[in-house]
mmCIF file of C-alpha atoms in Angstrom:
data_model
loop_
_atom_site.group_PDB
_atom_site.id
_atom_site.type_symbol
_atom_site.label_atom_id
_atom_site.label_comp_id
_atom_site.label_asym_id
_atom_site.label_seq_id
_atom_site.Cartn_x
_atom_site.Cartn_y
_atom_site.Cartn_z
ATOM 1 C CA MET U 1 13.378 -19.859 9.362
ATOM 2 C CA ASP U 2 14.827 -22.580 6.868
ATOM 3 C CA LYS U 3 15.155 -21.623 3.246
ATOM 4 C CA MET U 4 16.248 -17.902 2.211
ATOM 5 C CA ILE U 5 13.192 -17.072 -0.747
ATOM 6 C CA LYS U 6 14.890 -15.148 -3.940
ATOM 7 C CA GLU U 7 13.636 -12.345 -4.883
ATOM 8 C CA SER U 8 13.018 -13.356 -8.442
ATOM 9 C CA GLU U 9 10.841 -16.333 -6.555
ATOM 10 C CA ALA U 10 8.903 -13.534 -4.288
ATOM 11 C CA LYS U 11 7.915 -11.881 -7.302
ATOM 12 C CA LEU U 12 6.167 -14.876 -8.137
ATOM 13 C CA ILE U 13 4.221 -15.534 -4.954
ATOM 14 C CA MET U 14 3.201 -11.930 -4.722
ATOM 15 C CA LEU U 15 1.801 -12.724 -8.187
ATOM 16 C CA ASP U 16 -0.214 -15.394 -7.444
ATOM 17 C CA LEU U 17 -1.291 -13.160 -3.848
ATOM 18 C CA LEU U 18 -2.666 -10.944 -6.789
ATOM 19 C CA ASN U 19 -4.144 -13.471 -9.027
ATOM 20 C CA LYS U 20 -6.384 -14.806 -6.064
ATOM 21 C CA PHE U 21 -7.121 -11.513 -4.806
ATOM 22 C CA SER U 22 -8.331 -10.433 -8.213
ATOM 23 C CA ILE U 23 -10.591 -13.671 -8.986
ATOM 24 C CA TYR U 24 -12.160 -13.344 -5.420
ATOM 25 C CA CYS U 25 -13.062 -9.752 -5.960
ATOM 26 C CA GLU U 26 -14.847 -10.899 -9.104
ATOM 27 C CA LYS U 27 -16.674 -13.230 -7.560
ATOM 28 C CA ASN U 28 -17.087 -11.270 -5.076
ATOM 29 C CA ASN U 29 -17.989 -8.001 -7.053
ATOM 30 C CA LEU U 30 -15.818 -5.215 -5.170
ATOM 31 C CA ARG U 31 -13.938 -2.763 -6.561
ATOM 32 C CA TYR U 32 -10.121 -2.834 -7.143
ATOM 33 C CA TYR U 33 -7.995 -1.370 -9.237
ATOM 34 C CA LEU U 34 -3.414 -1.910 -9.829
ATOM 35 C CA ALA U 35 -2.411 0.882 -8.098
ATOM 36 C CA ALA U 36 1.120 3.449 -8.033
ATOM 37 C CA GLY U 37 4.477 1.337 -9.065
ATOM 38 C CA THR U 38 2.240 -1.650 -9.952
ATOM 39 C CA LEU U 39 -0.168 0.243 -12.083
ATOM 40 C CA LEU U 40 2.945 2.527 -14.010
ATOM 41 C CA GLY U 41 4.767 -1.626 -14.461
ATOM 42 C CA ALA U 42 1.713 -2.346 -16.552
ATOM 43 C CA ILE U 43 1.250 0.461 -18.494
ATOM 44 C CA ARG U 44 5.039 0.960 -19.606
ATOM 45 C CA HIS U 45 6.179 -2.255 -19.268
ATOM 46 C CA GLN U 46 3.556 -4.816 -19.121
ATOM 47 C CA GLY U 47 4.852 -5.922 -15.196
ATOM 48 C CA TYR U 48 6.955 -5.065 -12.983
ATOM 49 C CA ILE U 49 8.586 -1.955 -13.268
ATOM 50 C CA PRO U 50 12.685 -3.664 -13.515
ATOM 51 C CA TRP U 51 13.566 -2.055 -10.707
ATOM 52 C CA ASP U 52 10.973 -2.793 -7.919
ATOM 53 C CA ASN U 53 9.888 -5.715 -5.927
ATOM 54 C CA ASP U 54 6.404 -5.355 -4.834
ATOM 55 C CA ILE U 55 2.372 -5.057 -5.499
ATOM 56 C CA ASP U 56 0.066 -2.525 -4.778
ATOM 57 C CA VAL U 57 -3.951 -2.013 -5.419
ATOM 58 C CA TRP U 58 -6.726 0.375 -4.541
ATOM 59 C CA MET U 59 -10.156 -0.169 -3.224
ATOM 60 C CA PRO U 60 -12.802 1.709 -2.761
ATOM 61 C CA ARG U 61 -13.558 2.447 0.140
ATOM 62 C CA PRO U 62 -16.764 0.893 0.545
ATOM 63 C CA ASP U 63 -15.364 -2.726 -1.338
ATOM 64 C CA TYR U 64 -12.298 -2.281 1.068
ATOM 65 C CA GLU U 65 -14.557 -2.494 4.459
ATOM 66 C CA SER U 66 -16.688 -5.274 2.432
ATOM 67 C CA PHE U 67 -13.629 -7.225 1.711
ATOM 68 C CA LEU U 68 -12.332 -7.048 5.568
ATOM 69 C CA ASN U 69 -15.381 -8.051 6.731
ATOM 70 C CA ASN U 70 -16.019 -10.684 3.918
ATOM 71 C CA ILE U 71 -12.057 -12.950 4.721
ATOM 72 C CA LYS U 72 -13.417 -13.458 8.044
ATOM 73 C CA THR U 73 -15.085 -16.447 7.435
ATOM 74 C CA ASP U 74 -14.438 -16.776 3.844
ATOM 75 C CA LYS U 75 -11.048 -16.441 3.039
ATOM 76 C CA VAL U 76 -8.873 -16.197 -0.470
ATOM 77 C CA ASP U 77 -6.750 -18.829 0.258
ATOM 78 C CA SER U 78 -6.073 -21.466 3.016
ATOM 79 C CA TYR U 79 -2.802 -20.126 2.760
ATOM 80 C CA ILE U 80 -3.516 -16.403 1.937
ATOM 81 C CA GLU U 81 -4.010 -14.117 5.284
ATOM 82 C CA CYS U 82 -4.872 -10.629 5.510
ATOM 83 C CA LEU U 83 -3.322 -8.053 8.563
ATOM 84 C CA GLN U 84 -5.319 -5.627 9.475
ATOM 85 C CA TYR U 85 -4.189 -3.056 12.393
ATOM 86 C CA GLU U 86 -7.107 -3.637 14.145
ATOM 87 C CA GLU U 87 -5.644 -7.331 15.168
ATOM 88 C CA MET U 88 -2.115 -7.220 15.045
ATOM 89 C CA LYS U 89 0.717 -4.080 14.915
ATOM 90 C CA THR U 90 0.797 -3.566 11.113
ATOM 91 C CA PHE U 91 0.311 -0.666 8.933
ATOM 92 C CA PRO U 92 -2.782 1.552 8.555
ATOM 93 C CA PHE U 93 -4.141 -0.470 5.352
ATOM 94 C CA ALA U 94 -4.490 -3.617 4.832
ATOM 95 C CA LYS U 95 -1.292 -6.671 3.359
ATOM 96 C CA LEU U 96 -2.527 -10.190 1.496
ATOM 97 C CA ILE U 97 0.075 -11.786 2.660
ATOM 98 C CA ASP U 98 1.360 -15.400 1.803
ATOM 99 C CA GLY U 99 1.276 -17.327 5.359
ATOM 100 C CA ARG U 100 3.398 -19.601 4.336
ATOM 101 C CA THR U 101 6.870 -17.482 4.329
ATOM 102 C CA ILE U 102 8.171 -14.658 6.669
ATOM 103 C CA LEU U 103 9.795 -11.338 5.825
ATOM 104 C CA LYS U 104 11.731 -8.615 7.451
ATOM 105 C CA GLU U 105 11.398 -5.225 6.641
ATOM 106 C CA HIS U 106 14.842 -3.101 7.271
ATOM 107 C CA PHE U 107 13.794 -0.199 9.140
ATOM 108 C CA LEU U 108 10.274 -0.532 11.331
ATOM 109 C CA VAL U 109 9.191 -2.937 13.557
ATOM 110 C CA THR U 110 5.734 -4.377 12.119
ATOM 111 C CA GLU U 111 7.104 -7.247 10.602
ATOM 112 C CA ASP U 112 5.349 -9.368 14.177
ATOM 113 C CA SER U 113 2.989 -11.280 11.672
ATOM 114 C CA LEU U 114 4.630 -10.432 7.750
ATOM 115 C CA GLY U 115 5.373 -12.666 5.018
ATOM 116 C CA ILE U 116 5.763 -12.053 1.421
ATOM 117 C CA TYR U 117 2.669 -9.333 0.451
ATOM 118 C CA ILE U 118 0.574 -7.210 -1.882
ATOM 119 C CA ASP U 119 -0.397 -3.814 -0.128
ATOM 120 C CA ILE U 120 -4.331 -3.182 -0.182
ATOM 121 C CA PHE U 121 -4.743 0.593 -0.340
ATOM 122 C CA PRO U 122 -8.500 2.358 0.412
ATOM 123 C CA LEU U 123 -9.634 5.168 -1.847
ATOM 124 C CA ASP U 124 -11.775 7.512 -0.083
ATOM 125 C CA GLY U 125 -13.635 9.985 -0.640
ATOM 126 C CA LEU U 126 -12.043 13.814 -1.091
ATOM 127 C CA PRO U 127 -14.191 17.443 -0.834
ATOM 128 C CA SER U 128 -14.056 19.277 -3.907
ATOM 129 C CA GLU U 129 -12.842 21.834 -2.413
ATOM 130 C CA ALA U 130 -9.146 22.458 -2.938
ATOM 131 C CA GLN U 131 -8.205 23.973 0.601
ATOM 132 C CA LYS U 132 -10.392 21.330 2.398
ATOM 133 C CA ARG U 133 -8.134 18.664 0.100
ATOM 134 C CA THR U 134 -4.888 20.461 1.937
ATOM 135 C CA ARG U 135 -6.511 20.879 5.584
ATOM 136 C CA ILE U 136 -6.920 16.707 5.310
ATOM 137 C CA GLU U 137 -3.498 16.046 3.696
ATOM 138 C CA ARG U 138 -1.821 18.081 6.436
ATOM 139 C CA GLN U 139 -3.248 16.368 8.765
ATOM 140 C CA ALA U 140 -2.592 13.309 7.628
ATOM 141 C CA GLY U 141 0.856 14.314 7.349
ATOM 142 C CA ILE U 142 1.170 14.663 11.307
ATOM 143 C CA TYR U 143 -0.150 11.115 11.490
ATOM 144 C CA LYS U 144 1.820 9.066 9.025
ATOM 145 C CA LYS U 145 5.078 11.242 11.084
ATOM 146 C CA LEU U 146 3.788 9.895 14.179
ATOM 147 C CA TYR U 147 2.738 6.075 13.060
ATOM 148 C CA ALA U 148 7.203 5.838 11.687
ATOM 149 C CA PHE U 149 7.962 7.429 15.058
ATOM 150 C CA ALA U 150 5.796 4.624 17.283
ATOM 151 C CA ASN U 151 7.267 1.677 14.514
ATOM 152 C CA TYR U 152 10.688 2.609 13.575
ATOM 153 C CA ARG U 153 13.649 -0.440 13.758
ATOM 154 C CA PHE U 154 15.682 2.788 16.722
ATOM 155 C CA GLY U 155 19.727 1.611 16.280
ATOM 156 C CA THR U 156 19.584 1.851 12.130
ATOM 157 C CA GLY U 157 18.827 4.065 10.220
ATOM 158 C CA ALA U 158 20.751 5.359 6.342
ATOM 159 C CA ASN U 159 23.356 6.863 7.899
ATOM 160 C CA LEU U 160 25.192 7.786 11.886
ATOM 161 C CA ILE U 161 22.901 11.083 12.026
ATOM 162 C CA LYS U 162 19.545 9.200 11.326
ATOM 163 C CA LYS U 163 20.802 6.325 13.659
ATOM 164 C CA ALA U 164 21.500 8.638 16.746
ATOM 165 C CA VAL U 165 18.184 10.385 16.440
ATOM 166 C CA LYS U 166 16.722 7.779 16.358
ATOM 167 C CA VAL U 167 18.291 6.259 19.214
ATOM 168 C CA LEU U 168 18.036 9.840 21.510
ATOM 169 C CA LEU U 169 14.126 9.561 20.282
ATOM 170 C CA TYR U 170 13.036 6.136 21.550
ATOM 171 C CA PRO U 171 11.804 6.263 25.204
ATOM 172 C CA PHE U 172 9.678 8.897 23.859
ATOM 173 C CA SER U 173 8.031 6.444 20.762
ATOM 174 C CA ILE U 174 6.476 4.434 23.410
ATOM 175 C CA LEU U 175 4.097 7.320 24.133
ATOM 176 C CA VAL U 176 2.626 6.857 20.955
ATOM 177 C CA SER U 177 0.964 3.838 19.742
ATOM 178 C CA ASN U 178 0.383 2.171 16.401
ATOM 179 C CA LYS U 179 -3.144 1.309 16.915
ATOM 180 C CA TRP U 180 -3.818 4.588 17.767
ATOM 181 C CA VAL U 181 -2.076 6.753 14.643
ATOM 182 C CA CYS U 182 -4.099 4.157 12.625
ATOM 183 C CA ARG U 183 -6.985 4.608 13.912
ATOM 184 C CA ARG U 184 -6.652 7.921 13.486
ATOM 185 C CA LEU U 185 -5.992 7.907 10.041
ATOM 186 C CA ASN U 186 -7.941 6.055 9.172
ATOM 187 C CA HIS U 187 -10.827 7.915 11.040
ATOM 188 C CA LEU U 188 -9.422 11.359 9.102
ATOM 189 C CA ALA U 189 -9.736 9.070 5.677
ATOM 190 C CA LYS U 190 -14.005 8.124 6.408
ATOM 191 C CA GLY U 191 -15.027 11.732 6.339
ATOM 192 C CA TYR U 192 -16.368 11.862 2.817
ATOM 193 C CA ASP U 193 -18.265 9.401 1.800
ATOM 194 C CA TYR U 194 -16.504 8.279 -1.667
ATOM 195 C CA ASP U 195 -19.930 7.316 -3.577
ATOM 196 C CA GLU U 196 -20.764 11.119 -3.075
ATOM 197 C CA CYS U 197 -17.483 12.403 -3.917
ATOM 198 C CA GLN U 198 -15.991 13.681 -7.386
ATOM 199 C CA TRP U 199 -12.053 13.259 -5.836
ATOM 200 C CA VAL U 200 -10.888 10.782 -4.098
ATOM 201 C CA GLY U 201 -7.377 9.726 -2.752
ATOM 202 C CA THR U 202 -4.747 7.620 -0.718
ATOM 203 C CA VAL U 203 -5.540 9.212 2.367
ATOM 204 C CA VAL U 204 -4.176 6.695 5.070
ATOM 205 C CA TRP U 205 -0.792 6.689 2.969
ATOM 206 C CA GLY U 206 1.300 7.728 0.339
ATOM 207 C CA PRO U 207 2.264 11.534 -0.614
ATOM 208 C CA GLY U 208 -0.107 12.774 0.112
ATOM 209 C CA GLU U 209 -1.590 15.811 -2.979
ATOM 210 C CA LYS U 210 -0.128 13.245 -6.115
ATOM 211 C CA ASP U 211 -2.685 10.461 -4.610
ATOM 212 C CA PHE U 212 -5.720 12.466 -4.870
ATOM 213 C CA PHE U 213 -7.351 12.273 -8.522
ATOM 214 C CA LEU U 214 -10.475 12.769 -10.412
ATOM 215 C CA LYS U 215 -13.043 9.754 -9.837
ATOM 216 C CA GLU U 216 -13.712 9.923 -13.098
ATOM 217 C CA TRP U 217 -11.096 8.652 -13.859
ATOM 218 C CA PHE U 218 -11.644 5.503 -12.441
ATOM 219 C CA ALA U 219 -13.840 3.747 -14.697
ATOM 220 C CA ALA U 220 -12.590 0.424 -15.231
ATOM 221 C CA GLU U 221 -10.487 -1.012 -18.661
ATOM 222 C CA LYS U 222 -8.027 -4.422 -18.130
ATOM 223 C CA ALA U 223 -4.464 -4.485 -18.373
ATOM 224 C CA VAL U 224 -1.492 -6.801 -18.783
ATOM 225 C CA PHE U 225 0.461 -7.053 -15.474
ATOM 226 C CA GLU U 226 2.753 -9.970 -15.712
ATOM 227 C CA GLY U 227 1.390 -11.874 -18.679
ATOM 228 C CA HIS U 228 -2.550 -11.826 -16.514
ATOM 229 C CA LYS U 229 -5.060 -9.214 -17.134
ATOM 230 C CA PHE U 230 -6.099 -6.883 -14.341
ATOM 231 C CA THR U 231 -8.148 -4.256 -13.241
ATOM 232 C CA ILE U 232 -6.889 -0.427 -13.954
ATOM 233 C CA PRO U 233 -8.335 2.686 -13.716
ATOM 234 C CA GLY U 234 -9.636 3.863 -17.596
ATOM 235 C CA GLY U 235 -7.623 7.377 -16.881
ATOM 236 C CA TYR U 236 -4.224 5.821 -16.209
ATOM 237 C CA ASP U 237 -3.014 8.754 -18.626
ATOM 238 C CA ALA U 238 -3.850 11.806 -16.473
ATOM 239 C CA LEU U 239 -3.891 10.100 -13.201
ATOM 240 C CA LEU U 240 -0.060 8.592 -14.245
ATOM 241 C CA LYS U 241 0.776 12.296 -15.454
ATOM 242 C CA LYS U 242 -0.580 13.891 -12.140
ATOM 243 C CA LYS U 243 1.371 11.106 -9.767
ATOM 244 C CA TYR U 244 4.377 11.200 -11.772
ATOM 245 C CA GLY U 245 4.701 13.759 -14.257
ATOM 246 C CA ASP U 246 6.396 12.048 -17.908
ATOM 247 C CA TYR U 247 5.852 8.926 -16.759
ATOM 248 C CA MET U 248 6.881 7.080 -19.613
ATOM 249 C CA THR U 249 10.165 8.142 -19.242
ATOM 250 C CA LEU U 250 12.725 5.702 -17.602
ATOM 251 C CA PRO U 251 13.759 7.911 -14.006
ATOM 252 C CA PRO U 252 17.812 8.654 -13.547
ATOM 253 C CA GLU U 253 19.203 5.124 -12.386
ATOM 254 C CA LYS U 254 19.891 6.575 -9.300
ATOM 255 C CA GLU U 255 16.929 6.804 -8.271
ATOM 256 C CA ARG U 256 15.941 2.935 -9.464
ATOM 257 C CA VAL U 257 16.082 1.800 -5.772
ATOM 258 C CA PRO U 258 14.331 -1.229 -4.930
ATOM 259 C CA HIS U 259 11.747 -2.161 -1.374
ATOM 260 C CA TYR U 260 14.753 -3.553 0.816
ATOM 261 C CA TYR U 261 13.444 -6.888 2.261
ATOM 262 C CA GLU U 262 14.759 -10.269 3.600
ATOM 263 C CA ALA U 263 12.254 -13.711 3.011
ATOM 264 C CA TYR U 264 11.998 -16.727 4.094
ATOM 265 C CA TRP U 265 9.700 -20.015 3.548
ATOM 266 C CA LYS U 266 8.666 -21.282 6.881
#
C-alpha cells in the first residue's frame, strides 16, 4: 500500500464508479435507482450529503441477476471489479469496486478483496399482506445478526464492553459461515417475484420495514448528483418520508456520522 487516498479523492472515485455503472446499465437496458442516503443527497443537496462518504444504488432483482451474469464476460471497465459472496468472503449484496485501490473497514473482516466501492442492493418482491412482510423482516433480522457475528473483527468495538463480548464469542463465530448466511438471506429475499408484486424492498440488508416500499414509487425519473444525472424513483417524496421522516430537515450534528474506513492506491 503506497499512497493513502483522502476522502475527497475517494468520493471522486466513487462518482466515477457510479457514472460507469449508469452508462453500463443504460447500454444493457438494466433498471437501477439511486438508493438510501445517495437518493437523499440527490434530492436535498444535489450530491453527497456533506458528512456522508459512500454511494448506494438499488436494482430490481431481475436486473440485478442479469447484471451479475453479464459482467462475467462484459466488465463495466478494465479496472472495475464486482465482489459477490459466491466467489469470495464479502457482503450478501454486490459491491462494485475500483480494483486499483485497497479499502479497510474498521469493524468487519470482509475486506480481503475490498477497494473503494459503491453498494448495489437488490430490490426484491414482497407480499401485499403486512403480516407476511413482518415475518420476512424478522427472519432477515436473524440472518443479519448471524452475518455480523460471523464477520466481526474480534477485539474491536465502540467501547470496552463490546470488545470484551466479541472476544468471548469468538470461538463460536467459526461455526457460522459467511457464505451460508449470505445464501440464506438471498434465498429468503427471492421468495416473491419482483415483477408480480405491489411491494418491493431491500431484504438482504438495511433496517427492515423502513426499506419496504410500494413498487409504484419506482417509476423512473432523473435527478442531479454531483453534476451528473442519474435515475431515481419518481415517488421519491413518499419513499424518503417513509425511510427518513422529515427528510429535508438536517439531523442534529451528533447524528451526522460518516462511514469509517481507510483507503490506499495499490
